[in-house]
XYZ file of N, CA, C and O in Angstrom:
376
model
N 33.683 -5.973 13.816
C 33.325 -6.134 12.415
C 31.806 -6.276 12.320
O 31.213 -7.066 13.029
N 31.192 -5.496 11.445
C 29.737 -5.563 11.314
C 29.333 -6.750 10.447
O 30.160 -7.402 9.828
N 28.034 -7.016 10.383
C 27.528 -8.153 9.628
C 27.831 -8.072 8.150
O 28.183 -9.074 7.523
N 27.716 -6.882 7.570
C 27.988 -6.725 6.137
C 29.447 -7.029 5.836
O 29.763 -7.714 4.860
N 30.341 -6.529 6.681
C 31.774 -6.760 6.475
C 32.103 -8.249 6.578
O 32.858 -8.786 5.766
N 31.529 -8.928 7.554
C 31.771 -10.362 7.717
C 31.270 -11.136 6.499
O 31.945 -12.052 6.011
N 30.108 -10.755 5.994
C 29.553 -11.437 4.825
C 30.412 -11.176 3.588
O 30.678 -12.088 2.804
N 30.875 -9.952 3.418
C 31.731 -9.617 2.275
C 33.033 -10.414 2.352
O 33.509 -10.945 1.346
N 33.613 -10.544 3.532
C 34.844 -11.339 3.684
C 34.591 -12.806 3.372
O 35.450 -13.483 2.821
N 33.426 -13.306 3.738
C 33.075 -14.682 3.427
C 32.982 -14.880 1.910
O 33.382 -15.913 1.389
N 32.483 -13.873 1.216
C 32.378 -13.957 -0.237
C 33.750 -13.975 -0.907
O 33.874 -14.432 -2.042
N 34.781 -13.491 -0.228
C 36.139 -13.546 -0.768
C 36.597 -14.989 -0.975
O 37.463 -15.244 -1.809
N 36.017 -15.908 -0.228
C 36.416 -17.312 -0.301
C 35.809 -18.019 -1.510
O 36.242 -19.099 -1.879
N 34.772 -17.444 -2.093
C 34.066 -18.046 -3.222
C 33.993 -17.035 -4.359
O 34.033 -15.835 -4.125
N 33.831 -17.508 -5.582
C 33.761 -16.558 -6.704
C 32.374 -15.927 -6.860
O 31.686 -16.128 -7.851
N 31.938 -15.206 -5.856
C 30.666 -14.483 -5.912
C 30.956 -13.002 -6.114
O 30.554 -12.157 -5.328
N 31.659 -12.713 -7.170
C 32.194 -11.366 -7.370
C 31.118 -10.316 -7.601
O 31.262 -9.183 -7.135
N 30.060 -10.673 -8.291
C 29.017 -9.685 -8.571
C 28.248 -9.340 -7.301
O 27.996 -8.164 -7.027
N 27.887 -10.343 -6.522
C 27.189 -10.092 -5.257
C 28.092 -9.285 -4.330
O 27.650 -8.322 -3.705
N 29.356 -9.656 -4.265
C 30.295 -8.928 -3.413
C 30.390 -7.461 -3.841
O 30.377 -6.556 -3.011
N 30.463 -7.225 -5.130
C 30.554 -5.863 -5.663
C 29.319 -5.034 -5.274
O 29.441 -3.896 -4.820
N 28.150 -5.617 -5.428
C 26.911 -4.916 -5.073
C 26.861 -4.642 -3.569
O 26.498 -3.547 -3.133
N 27.241 -5.618 -2.761
C 27.244 -5.424 -1.298
C 28.250 -4.360 -0.872
O 27.978 -3.561 0.028
N 29.417 -4.353 -1.501
C 30.407 -3.316 -1.189
C 29.854 -1.937 -1.528
O 30.055 -0.971 -0.781
N 29.149 -1.844 -2.640
C 28.558 -0.577 -3.041
C 27.464 -0.148 -2.062
O 27.398 1.025 -1.676
N 26.619 -1.099 -1.657
C 25.572 -0.807 -0.671
C 26.201 -0.292 0.617
O 25.760 0.712 1.181
N 27.233 -0.984 1.078
C 27.910 -0.587 2.312
C 28.472 0.832 2.191
O 28.332 1.649 3.095
N 29.085 1.147 1.072
C 29.686 2.468 0.880
C 28.617 3.568 0.840
O 28.755 4.602 1.480
N 27.558 3.335 0.082
C 26.482 4.331 -0.010
C 25.843 4.554 1.351
O 25.630 5.695 1.778
N 25.530 3.457 2.051
C 24.876 3.567 3.358
C 25.768 4.281 4.368
O 25.270 5.016 5.225
N 27.056 4.103 4.260
C 27.987 4.759 5.176
C 28.142 6.238 4.861
O 28.177 7.075 5.764
N 28.217 6.571 3.583
C 28.489 7.958 3.190
C 27.244 8.831 3.102
O 27.351 10.060 3.192
N 26.076 8.246 2.928
C 24.852 9.036 2.746
C 24.599 10.030 3.880
O 24.331 11.209 3.609
N 24.688 9.617 5.137
C 24.442 10.592 6.212
C 25.480 11.726 6.219
O 25.141 12.882 6.498
N 26.713 11.393 5.900
C 27.760 12.415 5.856
C 27.497 13.422 4.730
O 27.671 14.636 4.921
N 27.071 12.919 3.592
C 26.769 13.797 2.457
C 25.545 14.666 2.755
O 25.499 15.836 2.366
N 24.563 14.091 3.448
C 23.382 14.848 3.844
C 23.772 16.006 4.765
O 23.337 17.147 4.566
N 24.590 15.723 5.744
C 25.040 16.753 6.682
C 25.840 17.837 5.960
O 25.626 19.038 6.189
N 26.723 17.435 5.068
C 27.520 18.403 4.317
C 26.630 19.294 3.451
O 26.853 20.509 3.364
N 25.620 18.699 2.828
C 24.688 19.489 2.010
C 23.945 20.505 2.866
O 23.772 21.661 2.452
N 23.514 20.089 4.042
C 22.820 21.015 4.947
C 23.742 22.157 5.369
O 23.314 23.311 5.435
N 25.001 21.837 5.633
C 25.965 22.872 6.020
C 26.205 23.874 4.896
O 26.442 25.050 5.139
N 26.131 23.389 3.657
C 26.364 24.256 2.500
C 25.068 24.865 1.969
O 25.072 25.571 0.970
N 23.967 24.528 2.660
C 22.652 25.043 2.286
C 22.288 24.702 0.834
O 21.810 25.541 0.073
N 22.543 23.442 0.490
C 22.173 22.955 -0.841
C 21.256 21.741 -0.676
O 21.116 21.195 0.418
N 20.655 21.323 -1.755
C 19.730 20.190 -1.724
C 20.470 18.930 -1.297
O 21.541 18.611 -1.820
N 19.885 18.208 -0.369
C 20.486 16.978 0.136
C 20.434 15.875 -0.931
O 19.425 15.703 -1.619
N 21.495 15.090 -1.034
C 21.494 13.957 -1.961
C 20.888 12.689 -1.351
O 20.959 11.622 -1.941
N 20.267 12.813 -0.174
C 19.754 11.646 0.533
C 18.704 10.884 -0.281
O 18.718 9.653 -0.305
N 17.835 11.593 -0.979
C 16.830 10.920 -1.808
C 17.519 10.077 -2.885
O 17.142 8.920 -3.126
N 18.528 10.645 -3.507
C 19.266 9.917 -4.544
C 19.978 8.704 -3.941
O 19.942 7.614 -4.519
N 20.595 8.878 -2.788
C 21.283 7.762 -2.131
C 20.306 6.631 -1.819
O 20.611 5.456 -2.049
N 19.148 6.977 -1.305
C 18.138 5.957 -0.985
C 17.642 5.248 -2.241
O 17.429 4.031 -2.239
N 17.479 6.004 -3.312
C 17.031 5.416 -4.574
C 18.068 4.428 -5.106
O 17.727 3.316 -5.527
N 19.328 4.804 -5.050
C 20.398 3.918 -5.511
C 20.496 2.693 -4.602
O 20.671 1.566 -5.089
N 20.350 2.884 -3.304
C 20.364 1.738 -2.386
C 19.253 0.748 -2.710
O 19.472 -0.468 -2.749
N 18.054 1.261 -2.923
C 16.929 0.372 -3.270
C 17.219 -0.394 -4.557
O 16.953 -1.596 -4.649
N 17.771 0.284 -5.551
C 18.060 -0.397 -6.812
C 19.126 -1.470 -6.626
O 19.032 -2.554 -7.212
N 20.119 -1.193 -5.798
C 21.155 -2.189 -5.526
C 20.562 -3.409 -4.822
O 20.904 -4.551 -5.159
N 19.711 -3.166 -3.856
C 19.087 -4.278 -3.130
C 18.265 -5.130 -4.094
O 18.300 -6.361 -4.039
N 17.564 -4.469 -4.996
C 16.766 -5.200 -5.980
C 17.641 -6.004 -6.941
O 17.189 -6.994 -7.513
N 18.904 -5.611 -7.108
C 19.812 -6.301 -8.027
C 20.506 -7.512 -7.399
O 21.188 -8.254 -8.106
N 20.354 -7.717 -6.120
C 21.082 -8.814 -5.467
C 20.722 -10.188 -6.030
O 21.607 -11.021 -6.246
N 19.450 -10.453 -6.270
C 19.065 -11.754 -6.834
C 19.671 -11.964 -8.218
O 20.198 -13.038 -8.520
N 19.600 -10.940 -9.061
C 20.187 -11.046 -10.399
C 21.700 -11.203 -10.326
O 22.298 -11.938 -11.113
N 22.309 -10.519 -9.382
C 23.761 -10.638 -9.201
C 24.137 -12.064 -8.811
O 25.137 -12.608 -9.290
N 23.340 -12.659 -7.943
C 23.593 -14.048 -7.544
C 23.455 -14.993 -8.741
O 24.227 -15.951 -8.875
N 22.506 -14.722 -9.609
C 22.352 -15.548 -10.817
C 23.565 -15.415 -11.729
O 24.044 -16.401 -12.290
N 24.051 -14.198 -11.881
C 25.249 -13.981 -12.706
C 26.411 -14.781 -12.132
O 27.136 -15.473 -12.861
N 26.600 -14.698 -10.818
C 27.678 -15.454 -10.178
C 27.489 -16.953 -10.362
O 28.451 -17.685 -10.630
N 26.257 -17.417 -10.241
C 25.966 -18.848 -10.394
C 26.376 -19.330 -11.790
O 27.036 -20.362 -11.929
N 25.979 -18.581 -12.815
C 26.294 -18.995 -14.180
C 27.771 -18.819 -14.526
O 28.296 -19.512 -15.385
N 28.443 -17.923 -13.845
C 29.863 -17.702 -14.094
C 30.750 -18.694 -13.349
O 31.911 -18.882 -13.723
N 30.228 -19.345 -12.320
C 31.039 -20.231 -11.480
C 31.797 -21.305 -12.263
O 32.993 -21.489 -12.042
N 31.163 -22.036 -13.187
C 31.927 -23.068 -13.912
C 33.089 -22.478 -14.725
O 34.161 -23.074 -14.790
N 32.878 -21.317 -15.303
C 33.956 -20.685 -16.078
C 35.085 -20.226 -15.166
O 36.263 -20.383 -15.483
N 34.708 -19.662 -14.039
C 35.717 -19.188 -13.095
C 36.479 -20.352 -12.467
O 37.659 -20.219 -12.152
N 35.835 -21.503 -12.316
C 36.511 -22.690 -11.802
C 37.583 -23.174 -12.771
O 38.541 -23.839 -12.373
N 37.424 -22.819 -14.033
C 38.406 -23.172 -15.065
C 39.406 -22.036 -15.289
O 40.011 -21.930 -16.358
N 39.552 -21.167 -14.298
C 40.527 -20.065 -14.317
C 40.182 -18.982 -15.335
O 41.068 -18.301 -15.862
N 38.891 -18.795 -15.606
C 38.436 -17.707 -16.458
C 37.604 -16.769 -15.586
O 36.410 -16.969 -15.423
N 38.231 -15.753 -15.015
C 37.515 -14.864 -14.081
C 36.591 -13.887 -14.803
O 36.775 -12.684 -14.776
N 35.592 -14.439 -15.466
C 34.732 -13.661 -16.357
C 34.018 -12.504 -15.655
O 33.866 -11.451 -16.231
N 33.590 -12.665 -14.439
C 32.954 -11.573 -13.708
C 33.974 -10.893 -12.795
O 34.037 -9.671 -12.720
N 34.773 -11.700 -12.136
C 35.711 -11.165 -11.146
C 36.677 -10.139 -11.737
O 37.047 -9.187 -11.062
N 37.062 -10.308 -12.979
C 37.983 -9.344 -13.577
C 37.261 -8.089 -14.070
O 37.910 -7.092 -14.388
N 35.940 -8.135 -14.094
C 35.184 -7.018 -14.666
C 34.582 -6.062 -13.642
O 34.146 -4.976 -14.021
N 34.514 -6.447 -12.394
C 33.936 -5.563 -11.387
C 35.014 -5.181 -10.380
O 35.678 -6.043 -9.822
N 35.177 -3.892 -10.143
C 36.238 -3.475 -9.224
C 35.821 -3.636 -7.768
O 34.644 -3.667 -7.439
N 36.825 -3.721 -6.922
C 36.598 -3.671 -5.480
C 36.141 -2.258 -5.128
O 36.668 -1.281 -5.656
N 35.146 -2.134 -4.267
C 34.682 -0.829 -3.809
C 35.129 -0.703 -2.369
O 34.643 -1.402 -1.492
N 36.077 0.202 -2.113
C 36.665 0.265 -0.774
C 35.720 0.798 0.289
O 34.785 1.536 0.003
N 35.997 0.389 1.494
C 35.303 0.889 2.678
C 35.665 2.361 2.814
O 36.832 2.714 2.718
N 34.676 3.223 3.010
C 35.004 4.654 3.081
C 35.809 5.032 4.310
O 35.796 4.424 5.296
């Protein structure tokens, strides 16, 4: 199990749904980007690698804000109101 996977599993124990969602997305993009780049080269089309890197950077920049959202949502979620958790989907491992 890699470090990202271990951290994501740890987040399952706490209501850090927004951070978990962003990390799952980062993990998926980082995993699929090289495959998409190779496929684009095979098809002789423009590589999406620049776009993948841009989205990764934006996700990384959103981690602090995501943590703030989770922090402010924690009291509501402790009262059985999954205000963030019900709004962000799980992003599966590719």
